[in-house]
Amino acid sequence: MRKRTGVLLGLLGAGVGLVAGLPLAWVAAPLPDIGARYSGTWWNGQARGVPLLGQLSVNGGLTGVRLATRSGDVTFQGSLSPRSISDLALAMPIDRLPTTDARLAGLAGQFSLRIDNAKFSSAGCDSAQGTASTDVLAVNAARFSWKGPMLSGPVDCIDGRLRVQLSGEGNGTTVASVTTTGMDGLYQTDTTVSTADPAAGNALVLFGFARSGASEFTLSEQGRWQ
């Protein structure tokens, strides 16, 4: 019995060693092509050219993988398995986020995202719990000729897609913004600003917002993050 247990443990150890030593490029081959370049092994590898994130360190195991990066001004870490995400934390400058509107390019400020856990299936995002925040409206006062509020809110799932809801209020202005995205790389952001401040209204129109009432402005944007 003891001998059989030793053999089983030896086979298990050999299997773990074999998986750990697989080239990362082999393991990543079945994944959707995001333009990244892979090196090293599944146990200790690198992924370069990852959309938004740059270079990632990859430390895989039998049930999932731990990813992390400090690519310049972007920080990211998280644990991923085929059907879940946990302990994900992302912080990056706003001007690194994809946008199809040149008027919104080059903005100062930071965007932060935390996903405590998320579950996925063939239908997409089933459930998620997390938070997000940004100071983009507060730190671009000189460019906007108006200072907006800090924005923060929950992260969850809707119709198979990840949803980030941001809101804030200050100086007579209320902002609500909702972004949805999925693994297809497509995203949509809908933002509504309610304000009686003429300076805010003028700035919003210049940055592409449409006036939808005496004091309400809206902006919708679609694009790809990969």
Coordinates of C-alpha atoms in Angstrom, one line a residue:
M1 CA 0.0 0.0 0.0
R2 CA 2.8 2.4 0.9
K3 CA 4.6 1.5 -2.3
R4 CA 1.5 2.2 -4.3
T5 CA 1.0 5.6 -2.6
G6 CA 4.6 6.5 -3.4
V7 CA 4.1 5.6 -7.1
L8 CA 0.9 7.7 -7.3
L9 CA 2.6 10.6 -5.7
G10 CA 5.6 10.3 -8.0
L11 CA 3.3 10.2 -11.0
L12 CA 1.4 13.2 -9.7
G13 CA 4.6 15.1 -9.2
A14 CA 5.8 14.2 -12.7
G15 CA 2.5 15.4 -14.1
V16 CA 2.7 18.7 -12.3
G17 CA 6.3 19.2 -13.4
L18 CA 5.3 18.4 -17.0
V19 CA 2.5 21.0 -17.0
A20 CA 4.6 23.6 -15.3
G21 CA 7.4 23.2 -17.8
L22 CA 5.1 23.6 -20.9
P23 CA 6.1 26.6 -23.0
L24 CA 3.7 29.5 -22.4
A25 CA 3.2 30.0 -26.1
W26 CA 1.8 26.4 -26.4
V27 CA -0.6 26.9 -23.5
A28 CA -1.8 30.3 -25.0
A29 CA -2.2 29.0 -28.5
P30 CA -5.9 28.0 -28.2
L31 CA -6.8 31.4 -26.7
P32 CA -8.2 34.3 -28.7
D33 CA -5.4 36.2 -30.6
I34 CA -4.9 39.5 -28.9
G35 CA -1.6 40.3 -30.5
A36 CA 0.5 39.3 -27.5
R37 CA 3.9 37.6 -27.6
Y38 CA 4.6 34.8 -25.1
S39 CA 7.9 33.5 -23.7
G40 CA 9.0 31.3 -20.8
T41 CA 6.9 28.5 -19.3
W42 CA 3.4 28.2 -17.9
W43 CA 4.9 28.2 -14.4
N44 CA 7.1 31.3 -15.0
G45 CA 6.5 33.2 -18.2
Q46 CA 6.0 36.6 -19.8
A47 CA 3.3 38.0 -22.1
R48 CA 4.3 41.1 -24.0
G49 CA 2.1 43.5 -26.0
V50 CA -1.1 42.7 -24.0
P51 CA -3.8 45.3 -24.9
L52 CA -4.0 48.1 -22.3
L53 CA -1.5 46.4 -20.0
G54 CA 1.8 46.0 -21.9
Q55 CA 3.9 43.3 -20.3
L56 CA 2.5 40.7 -17.9
S57 CA 4.3 38.2 -15.7
V58 CA 2.5 34.8 -15.8
N59 CA 2.7 32.2 -13.0
G60 CA 0.4 29.3 -13.8
G61 CA -0.7 26.3 -11.8
L62 CA -3.1 23.3 -12.2
T63 CA -6.3 25.3 -11.6
G64 CA -5.5 28.8 -12.9
V65 CA -2.9 31.5 -13.4
R66 CA -1.7 34.6 -11.5
L67 CA -1.0 37.6 -13.7
A68 CA 0.8 40.8 -12.7
T69 CA 2.5 43.8 -14.3
R70 CA 4.1 47.1 -13.6
S71 CA 4.4 48.4 -17.2
G72 CA 5.4 51.9 -16.6
D73 CA 2.4 53.8 -15.2
V74 CA 0.1 50.8 -15.3
T75 CA -0.3 48.3 -12.4
F76 CA -2.3 45.1 -12.6
Q77 CA -2.6 41.9 -10.8
G78 CA -5.2 39.1 -10.5
S79 CA -5.9 35.4 -10.5
L80 CA -7.7 33.9 -13.5
S81 CA -9.1 30.4 -14.2
P82 CA -11.2 29.3 -17.2
R83 CA -14.4 30.4 -15.5
S84 CA -13.5 32.9 -12.9
I85 CA -11.5 36.0 -11.9
S86 CA -10.5 36.9 -8.3
D87 CA -8.5 39.6 -6.5
L88 CA -8.1 41.6 -9.7
A89 CA -6.7 45.1 -9.2
L90 CA -6.0 47.6 -12.0
A91 CA -4.8 51.2 -11.9
M92 CA -3.9 53.2 -15.0
P93 CA -3.9 56.7 -16.4
I94 CA -7.1 57.8 -18.1
D95 CA -5.2 58.6 -21.3
R96 CA -4.2 54.9 -21.7
L97 CA -7.9 53.9 -22.0
P98 CA -9.1 53.4 -25.6
T99 CA -11.3 56.2 -27.0
T100 CA -12.7 56.9 -30.4
D101 CA -13.2 60.6 -29.7
A102 CA -10.0 62.7 -30.1
R103 CA -11.5 65.4 -27.9
L104 CA -11.3 63.0 -25.0
A105 CA -7.6 62.0 -25.6
G106 CA -4.8 63.2 -23.4
L107 CA -6.8 63.7 -20.3
A108 CA -5.1 63.7 -16.9
G109 CA -6.3 61.5 -14.1
Q110 CA -6.4 57.9 -13.0
F111 CA -8.8 55.0 -13.4
S112 CA -8.9 52.2 -10.8
L113 CA -10.8 48.9 -11.0
R114 CA -11.1 46.1 -8.4
I115 CA -12.9 42.9 -9.0
D116 CA -13.1 40.7 -5.9
N117 CA -14.6 37.8 -7.8
A118 CA -16.4 37.2 -11.1
K119 CA -17.9 34.1 -12.7
F120 CA -18.1 33.3 -16.4
S121 CA -19.8 30.8 -18.6
S122 CA -20.3 30.2 -22.3
A123 CA -22.9 33.0 -22.1
G124 CA -20.4 35.5 -20.9
C125 CA -20.2 37.2 -17.5
D126 CA -22.6 35.6 -15.0
S127 CA -21.8 37.5 -11.8
A128 CA -19.2 39.9 -10.5
Q129 CA -18.5 42.0 -7.4
G130 CA -16.2 44.9 -7.4
T131 CA -15.7 48.7 -7.5
A132 CA -14.2 51.3 -9.8
S133 CA -13.3 55.0 -9.4
T134 CA -11.7 57.9 -11.4
D135 CA -10.7 61.5 -10.7
V136 CA -10.8 62.5 -14.4
L137 CA -13.4 65.3 -13.9
A138 CA -11.7 66.6 -10.8
V139 CA -8.1 67.0 -12.1
N140 CA -8.9 68.4 -15.5
A141 CA -10.4 71.7 -14.3
A142 CA -8.0 73.8 -16.3
R143 CA -8.8 72.0 -19.5
F144 CA -12.6 71.9 -18.9
S145 CA -12.8 75.4 -17.3
W146 CA -14.9 73.6 -14.7
K147 CA -14.2 71.2 -11.9
G148 CA -16.4 68.1 -11.7
P149 CA -16.8 65.5 -8.9
M150 CA -14.9 62.4 -8.2
L151 CA -16.6 59.3 -9.6
S152 CA -17.0 55.8 -8.1
G153 CA -19.3 52.9 -8.1
P154 CA -20.0 49.2 -8.3
V155 CA -18.9 46.5 -10.9
D156 CA -21.3 43.8 -11.8
C157 CA -22.7 41.8 -14.8
I158 CA -25.7 42.4 -17.1
D159 CA -26.8 40.4 -20.1
G160 CA -23.5 38.5 -20.1
R161 CA -21.3 41.6 -20.1
L162 CA -19.2 43.3 -17.4
R163 CA -20.7 46.5 -16.2
V164 CA -19.0 49.5 -14.5
Q165 CA -21.2 52.1 -13.0
L166 CA -19.7 55.4 -11.9
S167 CA -21.4 58.3 -10.3
G168 CA -20.6 61.5 -8.3
E169 CA -22.0 64.7 -7.1
G170 CA -20.5 68.1 -6.2
N171 CA -20.7 71.8 -6.9
G172 CA -24.3 71.5 -8.1
T173 CA -23.4 68.8 -10.7
T174 CA -24.5 65.2 -10.8
V175 CA -22.7 62.7 -13.0
A176 CA -23.7 59.1 -13.9
S177 CA -21.7 56.9 -16.3
V178 CA -22.2 53.3 -17.3
T179 CA -19.7 51.2 -19.3
T180 CA -20.4 47.7 -20.5
T181 CA -17.8 45.4 -22.1
G182 CA -17.1 41.8 -22.9
M183 CA -14.3 39.4 -24.1
D184 CA -15.2 40.4 -27.7
G185 CA -13.3 43.6 -27.0
L186 CA -16.3 45.9 -27.6
Y187 CA -17.4 48.5 -25.1
Q188 CA -20.1 51.1 -24.8
T189 CA -20.1 54.0 -22.4
D190 CA -23.2 56.2 -21.7
T191 CA -22.7 59.3 -19.6
T192 CA -25.3 61.7 -18.3
V193 CA -24.4 65.0 -16.5
S194 CA -27.0 67.2 -14.8
T195 CA -25.8 70.7 -14.0
A196 CA -27.0 74.3 -13.7
D197 CA -23.4 75.7 -14.0
P198 CA -23.0 77.5 -17.3
A199 CA -19.3 76.9 -17.3
A200 CA -19.9 73.1 -17.0
G201 CA -22.5 73.2 -19.8
N202 CA -20.1 75.0 -22.1
A203 CA -17.3 72.6 -21.4
L204 CA -19.5 69.5 -21.9
V205 CA -20.7 70.7 -25.3
L206 CA -17.1 71.3 -26.4
F207 CA -16.2 67.8 -25.4
G208 CA -19.0 66.2 -27.4
F209 CA -21.9 66.1 -25.0
A210 CA -25.3 66.7 -26.4
R211 CA -27.8 69.0 -24.6
S212 CA -30.9 67.0 -23.8
G213 CA -32.6 69.5 -21.6
A214 CA -32.1 72.8 -19.8
S215 CA -29.5 71.3 -17.5
E216 CA -28.9 67.8 -18.8
F217 CA -26.1 66.6 -21.1
T218 CA -25.4 63.1 -22.6
L219 CA -22.6 61.4 -24.3
S220 CA -22.5 57.9 -25.8
E221 CA -19.4 56.2 -27.1
Q222 CA -18.6 52.8 -28.5
G223 CA -15.3 51.2 -29.4
R224 CA -12.8 48.4 -28.8
W225 CA -10.3 47.9 -26.0
Q226 CA -8.4 45.3 -28.0

